[in-house]
CSV table of C-alpha atoms in Angstrom, one decimal:
chain,number,residue,atom,x,y,z
H,17,MET,CA,99.5,144.4,96.5
H,18,ALA,CA,99.4,142.7,99.8
H,19,ILE,CA,99.1,139.4,98.0
H,20,ALA,CA,102.1,140.1,95.7
H,21,GLU,CA,104.1,141.1,98.7
H,22,SER,CA,103.3,137.9,100.6
H,23,CYS,CA,104.2,136.0,97.5
H,24,VAL,CA,107.7,137.6,97.4
H,25,ASP,CA,108.2,136.9,101.0
H,26,ALA,CA,107.2,133.3,100.6
H,27,VAL,CA,109.3,132.8,97.5
H,28,VAL,CA,112.4,134.3,99.1
H,29,MET,CA,112.0,132.2,102.2
H,30,GLU,CA,111.3,129.1,100.3
H,31,MET,CA,114.3,129.7,98.1
H,32,VAL,CA,116.5,130.1,101.1
H,33,ALA,CA,115.0,127.0,102.6
H,34,VAL,CA,115.6,124.9,99.5
H,35,TYR,CA,119.1,126.0,98.9
H,36,CYS,CA,120.2,125.8,102.6
H,37,GLY,CA,118.3,122.8,103.7
H,38,GLY,CA,118.0,120.7,100.6
H,39,LEU,CA,120.5,121.3,97.8
H,40,TYR,CA,123.5,122.6,99.6
H,41,ALA,CA,122.8,121.7,103.2
H,42,ALA,CA,126.5,120.9,103.9
H,43,LYS,CA,127.9,123.9,102.1
H,44,PRO,CA,126.2,127.1,103.2
H,45,GLU,CA,128.7,129.3,101.4
H,46,LEU,CA,127.8,127.7,98.1
H,47,ALA,CA,124.1,128.1,98.9
H,48,ALA,CA,124.7,131.8,99.6
H,49,ARG,CA,126.5,132.2,96.3
H,50,ARG,CA,123.7,130.5,94.4
H,51,ILE,CA,121.0,132.7,96.1
H,52,GLU,CA,123.1,135.8,95.4
H,53,ALA,CA,123.4,134.8,91.7
H,54,ILE,CA,119.7,134.6,91.4
H,55,GLY,CA,119.4,138.0,92.9
H,56,PHE,CA,122.0,139.3,90.5
H,57,GLN,CA,120.1,138.2,87.5
H,58,VAL,CA,116.8,139.7,88.8
H,59,GLY,CA,118.5,143.0,89.7
H,60,HIS,CA,120.1,143.1,86.3
H,61,GLN,CA,116.8,142.8,84.6
H,62,LEU,CA,114.9,145.1,87.0
H,63,SER,CA,117.5,147.9,86.6
H,64,GLU,CA,116.9,147.9,82.9
H,65,ARG,CA,113.2,148.3,83.5
H,66,TYR,CA,113.3,150.9,86.2
H,67,THR,CA,115.8,153.2,84.5
H,68,MET,CA,113.8,153.3,81.3
H,69,GLU,CA,112.3,156.8,81.5
H,70,ARG,CA,115.2,158.7,83.0
H,71,PRO,CA,118.2,160.5,81.7
H,72,ARG,CA,121.6,158.8,81.9
H,73,PHE,CA,123.6,159.0,85.1
H,74,SER,CA,126.7,161.0,84.8
H,75,ASP,CA,128.7,159.5,87.7
H,76,HIS,CA,128.6,156.8,90.3
H,77,LEU,CA,127.0,158.9,93.0
H,78,GLU,CA,123.9,159.5,90.8
H,79,ALA,CA,123.6,155.8,90.2
H,80,ILE,CA,123.8,155.1,93.9
H,81,LYS,CA,121.3,157.7,94.6
H,82,PHE,CA,119.0,156.1,92.1
H,83,ILE,CA,119.4,152.8,93.9
H,84,CYS,CA,118.7,154.4,97.3
H,85,LYS,CA,115.6,156.3,96.2
H,86,ASP,CA,113.8,154.9,93.2
H,87,PHE,CA,115.1,151.4,93.0
H,88,TRP,CA,114.7,150.9,96.8
H,89,SER,CA,111.2,152.2,96.8
H,90,GLU,CA,110.2,150.0,93.9
H,91,LEU,CA,111.4,147.0,95.7
H,92,PHE,CA,110.7,147.8,99.4
H,93,LYS,CA,108.1,150.6,99.2
H,94,LYS,CA,110.3,153.0,101.0
H,95,GLN,CA,113.6,154.9,100.5
H,96,ILE,CA,116.6,154.1,102.5
H,97,ASP,CA,117.1,156.0,105.7
H,98,ASN,CA,120.7,156.8,105.6
H,99,LEU,CA,123.5,156.8,103.0
H,100,LYS,CA,127.1,157.1,104.1
H,101,THR,CA,130.2,157.2,102.0
H,102,ASN,CA,134.0,157.5,102.5
H,103,HIS,CA,134.3,159.2,99.1
H,104,ARG,CA,136.7,156.4,98.1
H,105,GLY,CA,134.2,154.0,96.6
H,106,THR,CA,132.4,152.6,99.7
H,107,PHE,CA,128.8,153.4,100.3
H,108,VAL,CA,126.8,152.2,103.3
H,109,LEU,CA,123.1,152.0,102.8
H,110,GLN,CA,121.1,151.9,105.9
H,111,ASP,CA,117.4,150.9,106.1
H,112,ASN,CA,115.8,151.1,109.6
H,113,ARG,CA,112.9,148.9,108.8
H,114,PHE,CA,113.9,146.5,106.1
H,115,ARG,CA,110.7,145.3,104.7
H,116,TRP,CA,111.6,141.8,103.8
H,117,LEU,CA,112.6,141.0,107.3
H,118,THR,CA,109.5,142.4,109.0
H,119,ARG,CA,107.7,139.1,109.0
H,120,VAL,CA,110.6,136.9,109.9
H,121,SER,CA,110.3,135.0,113.1
H,122,LEU,CA,112.1,132.0,114.5
H,123,ASP,CA,110.7,128.6,114.4
H,124,PRO,CA,110.5,127.8,118.2
H,125,TYR,CA,110.4,124.0,117.7
H,126,THR,CA,113.8,123.7,116.2
H,127,GLU,CA,115.5,125.3,119.2
H,128,ASN,CA,113.7,124.6,122.4
H,129,THR,CA,114.7,120.9,122.8
H,130,ASP,CA,116.9,121.8,125.8
H,131,SER,CA,116.4,125.4,126.2
H,132,THR,CA,118.0,126.7,129.3
H,133,GLU,CA,118.8,130.2,130.3
H,134,ASN,CA,122.2,130.4,128.8
H,135,ASP,CA,121.1,129.1,125.4
H,136,SER,CA,119.7,132.5,124.4
H,137,ALA,CA,123.0,133.4,122.9
H,138,ALA,CA,123.1,130.3,120.8
H,139,LEU,CA,119.5,130.9,119.8
H,140,GLY,CA,120.4,134.5,118.8
H,141,ASP,CA,123.3,133.0,116.8
H,142,THR,CA,121.0,130.8,114.8
H,143,ALA,CA,118.6,133.5,114.2
H,144,ALA,CA,121.3,135.7,112.9
H,145,GLN,CA,122.4,133.0,110.6
H,146,THR,CA,119.0,132.3,109.2
H,147,THR,CA,118.4,136.0,108.7
H,148,THR,CA,121.7,136.5,107.0
H,149,MET,CA,120.8,133.9,104.5
H,150,LEU,CA,117.6,135.8,103.7
H,151,LEU,CA,119.7,138.9,102.9
H,152,TYR,CA,121.8,137.3,100.2
H,153,PHE,CA,119.0,137.7,97.7
H,154,PRO,CA,118.6,141.5,98.2
H,155,CYS,CA,122.4,141.9,98.1
H,156,GLY,CA,122.4,140.2,94.7
H,157,LEU,CA,119.6,142.4,93.6
H,158,ILE,CA,121.6,145.6,94.4
H,159,ARG,CA,124.8,144.2,92.9
H,160,GLY,CA,123.0,143.1,89.7
H,161,ALA,CA,121.4,146.5,89.3
H,162,LEU,CA,124.7,148.4,89.9
H,163,THR,CA,126.6,146.1,87.6
H,164,ASN,CA,124.1,146.7,84.8
H,165,LEU,CA,124.5,150.4,85.4
H,166,GLY,CA,128.3,150.0,84.8
H,167,ILE,CA,129.5,149.9,88.3
H,168,SER,CA,131.1,146.6,89.3
H,169,CYS,CA,131.0,146.3,93.0
H,170,SER,CA,130.6,144.0,95.9
H,171,VAL,CA,127.6,144.2,98.2
H,172,SER,CA,127.3,142.6,101.6
H,173,ALA,CA,124.6,142.9,104.3
H,174,ASP,CA,124.8,143.4,108.0
H,175,MET,CA,122.1,143.6,110.6
H,176,SER,CA,121.9,145.4,113.8
H,177,ASN,CA,121.8,143.6,117.1
H,178,LEU,CA,119.0,141.3,117.9
H,179,PRO,CA,116.1,141.2,118.6
H,180,ALA,CA,115.2,144.3,116.6
H,181,TYR,CA,117.0,143.0,113.5
H,182,LEU,CA,115.1,145.1,111.1
H,183,ILE,CA,117.9,147.6,110.7
H,184,CYS,CA,119.9,146.5,107.7
H,185,PHE,CA,123.2,147.9,106.6
H,186,MET,CA,124.4,147.3,103.1
H,187,PRO,CA,128.0,148.3,102.4
H,188,VAL,CA,128.6,148.7,98.7
H,189,THR,CA,132.2,148.7,97.6
H,190,ILE,CA,132.9,149.8,94.1
H,191,ILE,CA,135.7,147.7,92.7
H,192,ASP,CA,136.7,149.7,89.7
H,193,SER,CA,137.6,153.1,91.0
H,194,LEU,CA,137.6,154.9,87.7
H,195,PRO,CA,138.7,158.5,87.6
H,196,LYS,CA,135.9,160.8,86.8
H,197,SER,CA,137.3,161.7,83.4
H,198,ALA,CA,137.1,158.1,82.2
H,199,SER,CA,134.7,157.2,79.5
H,200,PRO,CA,131.1,157.3,80.7
H,201,LEU,CA,130.5,154.4,78.4
H,202,GLY,CA,132.4,152.2,80.7
H,203,THR,CA,135.5,150.1,80.3
H,204,HIS,CA,134.7,148.2,77.2
H,205,GLY,CA,137.4,147.5,74.8
H,206,GLY,CA,136.7,149.9,72.0
H,207,MET,CA,135.0,148.8,68.8
H,208,ASP,CA,136.6,145.4,68.7
H,209,ASN,CA,133.6,143.7,70.2
H,210,TYR,CA,131.3,144.3,67.3
H,211,PHE,CA,130.7,140.8,66.1
H,212,TRP,CA,127.9,138.4,66.7
H,213,VAL,CA,128.5,136.2,69.7
H,214,LEU,CA,127.3,132.8,68.7
A,23,MET,CA,125.3,134.3,60.9
A,24,VAL,CA,128.9,134.7,60.0
A,25,PRO,CA,130.9,136.9,62.3
A,26,VAL,CA,131.2,140.3,60.7
A,27,ASP,CA,134.2,142.3,61.8
A,28,VAL,CA,134.4,145.4,59.7
A,29,LYS,CA,137.2,147.7,61.0
A,30,PRO,CA,136.6,151.3,60.2
A,31,SER,CA,140.3,152.1,60.2
A,32,SER,CA,141.2,149.5,57.6
A,33,PRO,CA,141.1,150.8,54.1
A,34,ILE,CA,138.5,149.2,51.9
A,35,SER,CA,139.4,149.1,48.3
A,36,PRO,CA,136.6,149.5,45.9
A,37,HIS,CA,137.0,146.1,44.3
A,38,GLU,CA,136.1,144.5,47.6
A,39,TRP,CA,132.6,145.7,47.0
A,40,ALA,CA,132.5,144.1,43.6
A,41,GLY,CA,129.3,142.3,43.0
A,42,ARG,CA,127.4,145.0,44.9
A,43,GLU,CA,125.9,148.0,43.2
A,44,PRO,CA,128.5,150.7,42.5
A,45,SER,CA,126.3,153.3,44.0
A,46,GLN,CA,126.8,151.9,47.4
A,47,SER,CA,130.5,152.2,47.5
A,48,PRO,CA,131.0,156.0,47.9
A,49,GLU,CA,128.3,156.1,50.5
A,50,LEU,CA,130.0,153.4,52.5
A,51,LEU,CA,133.3,155.2,52.2
A,52,ARG,CA,131.8,158.4,53.3
A,53,GLY,CA,130.4,156.9,56.4
A,54,LEU,CA,133.8,155.5,56.9
A,55,SER,CA,135.5,158.9,56.9
A,56,LEU,CA,132.9,160.3,59.2
A,57,ALA,CA,133.4,157.5,61.6
A,58,THR,CA,137.2,157.9,61.7
A,59,GLY,CA,136.8,161.4,62.9
A,60,ARG,CA,137.7,163.4,59.8
A,61,ARG,CA,135.1,166.2,59.9
A,62,GLN,CA,133.5,166.9,56.6
A,63,PRO,CA,131.7,170.1,56.0
A,64,ALA,CA,128.2,169.6,57.1
A,65,GLY,CA,125.5,171.0,55.0
A,66,GLY,CA,123.8,170.5,51.7
A,67,ARG,CA,126.1,167.8,50.4
A,68,PHE,CA,124.7,165.2,52.6
A,69,LEU,CA,121.2,166.5,52.8
A,70,ARG,CA,120.8,166.8,49.1
A,71,SER,CA,120.2,163.2,48.9
A,72,SER,CA,119.4,161.5,45.6
A,73,PRO,CA,116.4,159.3,45.3
A,74,VAL,CA,116.8,156.0,46.9
A,75,THR,CA,118.4,153.5,44.6
A,76,GLY,CA,119.3,149.9,45.1
A,77,SER,CA,117.7,148.4,48.2
A,78,SER,CA,114.4,150.2,48.4
A,79,PRO,CA,112.3,149.7,51.5
A,80,LEU,CA,109.1,147.7,51.4
A,81,PRO,CA,106.1,149.4,49.9
A,82,GLY,CA,103.4,150.6,52.2
A,83,GLY,CA,105.1,153.6,53.7
A,84,ILE,CA,107.7,151.8,55.8
A,85,MET,CA,110.6,154.2,56.0
A,86,ILE,CA,112.7,152.3,58.5
A,87,VAL,CA,115.4,150.3,56.8
A,88,CYS,CA,117.0,148.7,59.8
A,89,VAL,CA,116.9,148.6,63.5
A,90,ALA,CA,119.6,147.3,65.7
A,91,VAL,CA,120.4,146.8,69.4
A,92,VAL,CA,124.0,146.9,70.5
A,93,GLY,CA,125.1,145.9,73.9
A,94,HIS,CA,127.2,147.7,76.4
A,95,GLN,CA,130.4,146.1,75.2
A,96,ASN,CA,129.5,147.1,71.6
A,97,ASN,CA,128.4,143.6,70.9
A,98,PRO,CA,125.5,143.4,68.5
A,99,LEU,CA,122.4,141.9,70.2
A,100,TYR,CA,119.9,142.3,67.4
A,101,LEU,CA,119.8,143.5,63.9
A,102,GLN,CA,116.8,143.4,61.7
A,103,SER,CA,116.5,144.8,58.2
A,104,PHE,CA,113.3,145.7,56.6
A,105,THR,CA,114.3,145.6,53.0
A,106,GLU,CA,114.0,142.8,50.6
A,107,ALA,CA,117.6,143.0,49.4
A,108,ASP,CA,120.3,141.0,51.0
A,109,ASP,CA,122.2,143.9,52.6
A,110,ALA,CA,122.9,142.7,56.1
A,111,LEU,CA,126.6,143.4,55.7
A,112,LYS,CA,126.0,147.0,54.6
A,113,LEU,CA,123.6,147.6,57.4
A,114,HIS,CA,126.1,146.1,59.9
A,115,HIS,CA,128.6,148.6,58.5
A,116,ILE,CA,126.3,151.5,59.0
A,117,VAL,CA,125.4,150.4,62.5
A,118,HIS,CA,129.1,149.9,63.3
A,119,CYS,CA,130.0,153.4,62.1
A,120,SER,CA,127.3,154.9,64.2
A,121,LEU,CA,128.9,153.4,67.3
A,122,ASP,CA,131.8,155.8,66.8
A,123,VAL,CA,129.4,158.7,66.6
A,124,ILE,CA,127.7,157.7,69.8
A,125,ASP,CA,131.0,157.4,71.5
A,126,GLU,CA,131.9,160.8,70.4
A,127,ARG,CA,128.6,162.3,71.4
A,128,VAL,CA,128.8,160.9,74.9
A,129,ASN,CA,132.4,161.7,75.5
A,130,ASN,CA,132.1,165.3,74.3
A,131,PRO,CA,128.8,166.4,75.6
A,132,LYS,CA,129.5,170.1,75.1
A,133,ARG,CA,128.1,170.2,71.6
A,134,SER,CA,124.8,168.8,72.8
A,135,ALA,CA,124.5,170.8,76.0
A,136,PRO,CA,120.8,171.2,76.2
A,137,THR,CA,120.2,167.5,75.8
A,138,LEU,CA,122.8,166.5,78.3
A,139,ASN,CA,122.5,162.9,79.4
A,140,GLU,CA,119.3,162.4,77.6
A,141,THR,CA,118.8,158.9,76.3
A,142,PHE,CA,117.7,160.0,72.9
A,143,LEU,CA,120.7,161.0,71.0
A,144,GLY,CA,119.0,162.4,67.9
A,145,LEU,CA,120.4,162.2,64.4
A,146,LEU,CA,123.8,160.6,64.5
A,147,TYR,CA,124.8,161.1,60.9
A,148,PRO,CA,123.2,161.3,57.5
A,149,THR,CA,124.5,159.3,54.6
A,150,GLU,CA,123.6,159.5,51.0
A,151,ASN,CA,120.4,157.6,51.3
A,152,TYR,CA,119.9,157.1,55.0
A,153,LYS,CA,119.6,158.9,58.2
A,154,VAL,CA,120.8,157.2,61.3
A,155,TYR,CA,119.2,157.8,64.7
A,156,GLY,CA,120.5,156.6,68.1
A,157,TYR,CA,119.4,156.1,71.6
A,158,LEU,CA,121.6,155.2,74.6
A,159,THR,CA,120.2,153.7,77.7
A,160,ASN,CA,121.4,154.0,81.3
A,161,THR,CA,122.8,150.5,80.9
A,162,LYS,CA,124.8,151.5,77.9
A,163,VAL,CA,122.7,149.6,75.5
A,164,LYS,CA,122.5,151.4,72.1
A,165,PHE,CA,119.5,151.4,69.9
A,166,ILE,CA,120.1,152.4,66.3
A,167,MET,CA,117.5,153.1,63.7
A,168,VAL,CA,118.3,153.6,60.0
A,169,THR,CA,115.7,155.4,58.0
A,170,THR,CA,115.2,156.6,54.5
A,171,ASP,CA,112.8,159.3,55.6
A,172,LEU,CA,114.3,162.7,55.0
A,173,GLU,CA,112.0,164.6,57.4
A,174,VAL,CA,111.8,162.5,60.5
A,175,LYS,CA,110.2,164.4,63.4
A,176,ASP,CA,112.2,164.2,66.6
A,177,ALA,CA,109.1,163.4,68.5
A,178,ASP,CA,108.4,160.5,66.2
A,179,ALA,CA,111.9,159.1,66.6
A,180,ARG,CA,111.7,159.6,70.4
A,181,ASN,CA,108.4,157.8,70.5
A,182,PHE,CA,109.7,155.0,68.4
A,183,PHE,CA,112.8,154.5,70.6
A,184,ARG,CA,110.7,154.5,73.7
A,185,LYS,CA,108.5,151.7,72.4
A,186,PHE,CA,111.6,149.9,71.1
A,187,HIS,CA,113.2,150.1,74.5
A,188,ALA,CA,110.1,148.8,76.2
A,189,ALA,CA,110.1,145.8,73.9
A,190,TYR,CA,113.8,145.2,74.6
A,191,VAL,CA,113.2,145.4,78.3
A,192,ASP,CA,110.5,142.8,78.1
A,193,ALA,CA,112.7,140.6,75.9
A,194,VAL,CA,115.6,140.6,78.3
A,195,SER,CA,113.4,140.1,81.3
A,196,ASN,CA,112.8,136.6,79.9
A,197,PRO,CA,114.6,134.3,82.4
A,198,PHE,CA,115.9,132.2,79.5
A,199,HIS,CA,117.6,135.1,77.9
A,200,VAL,CA,121.3,135.1,78.6
A,201,PRO,CA,122.5,138.7,79.1
A,202,GLY,CA,124.9,139.8,76.4
A,203,LYS,CA,123.8,137.2,73.9
A,204,LYS,CA,121.8,137.7,70.7
A,205,ILE,CA,118.1,138.3,71.3
A,206,ALA,CA,116.5,135.3,69.6
A,207,SER,CA,113.0,135.8,70.9
A,208,ARG,CA,110.5,135.6,68.1
A,209,SER,CA,107.9,137.6,69.9
A,210,PHE,CA,110.4,140.4,70.3
A,211,GLY,CA,110.9,140.3,66.5
A,212,ALA,CA,107.2,140.4,65.9
A,213,ARG,CA,106.8,143.3,68.3
A,214,VAL,CA,109.6,145.3,66.7
A,215,SER,CA,108.0,144.7,63.3
A,216,THR,CA,104.8,146.2,64.6
A,217,ILE,CA,106.5,149.2,66.1
A,218,VAL,CA,108.4,149.7,62.8
A,219,LYS,CA,105.2,149.5,60.9
A,220,SER,CA,103.5,152.1,63.1
A,221,PHE,CA,106.4,154.4,62.8
A,222,GLY,CA,105.5,157.8,61.5
A,223,SER,CA,101.9,157.1,61.1
A,224,GLY,CA,101.1,159.7,63.7
A,225,THR,CA,99.9,157.3,66.3
A,226,THR,CA,101.6,158.7,69.4
A,227,SER,CA,100.7,156.8,72.4
């Protein structure tokens, strides 16, 4: 298990490094979107697998609870610590010890060329940037899982203040605020889609 | 595969089925009226099914005629028939009709209160020769199984769908599979054939 976990850590970090440093060095936004898209696909597939043996969810809250409890513990070996909602389609998931960030540390050599006292703010800034890039993948995971469960949403990530940046907030905003009476089958367009897509 | 777009609401005149066996026509039309919501009296009329004519299943105790996977937008992802006859169109029609029944089941859950939100939907509707079973996942993917067996045990069907779902999950976890497109994986086909062959043989795992 420990090996698998180290592998995931390494893969995520290497992916961020490749996209941010190599492929899209000049365009960090594009890199973020690419990383998020990879997470989306993985989450899409994982949600299919992890919901296999359970009854269907009747509403959005149940699906979110599934993400908070079961999906989160499959991914991060713990449940989330706090879930807040404004009852209008925004949920905030809070994890006080986000596992994928527990082993992140700054590379000292990139920063201490002219480290003076007042550079600590800039150092913190870079640290926050690096860590934010690491969080796009889990954001995509959650968004992919929710989308596959029929909830189109946007997911972002936010960290607490440095240096204890293990507390991770993930606001989930549900885009289609369907009334509860709407079809549980989602918003598909009736039977007209029944043809082979070639 | 030619795009098949059979609308249940459009009337199908019998001569459109010319060239096919005449015994298939009333069955198709009956499935049609079920799907459009006109309730027919349930009971012996459907269950007193005549011996299977026309496309008979393969010998060797295989009772499943067809299995299908339909995506969350009602787009067919996979359809495999296990008969020798060239009846893909007919099976598409049966599967298409069953989507209406699934819709109805899910939107009016009162009738199936004890099995609320269960993935296994049970018998969707019987036709003259076939029984259609359904399964709806959390991700709104529908699994449909058409069988000629008249006495399918629910446990068997449940078990079949569980294995079928597991095979599907493995197939879509392939990174080269595009979500929402036809499942073209050959190993998925082989695995489904194995599951279909083991259906009803009492091997519950």
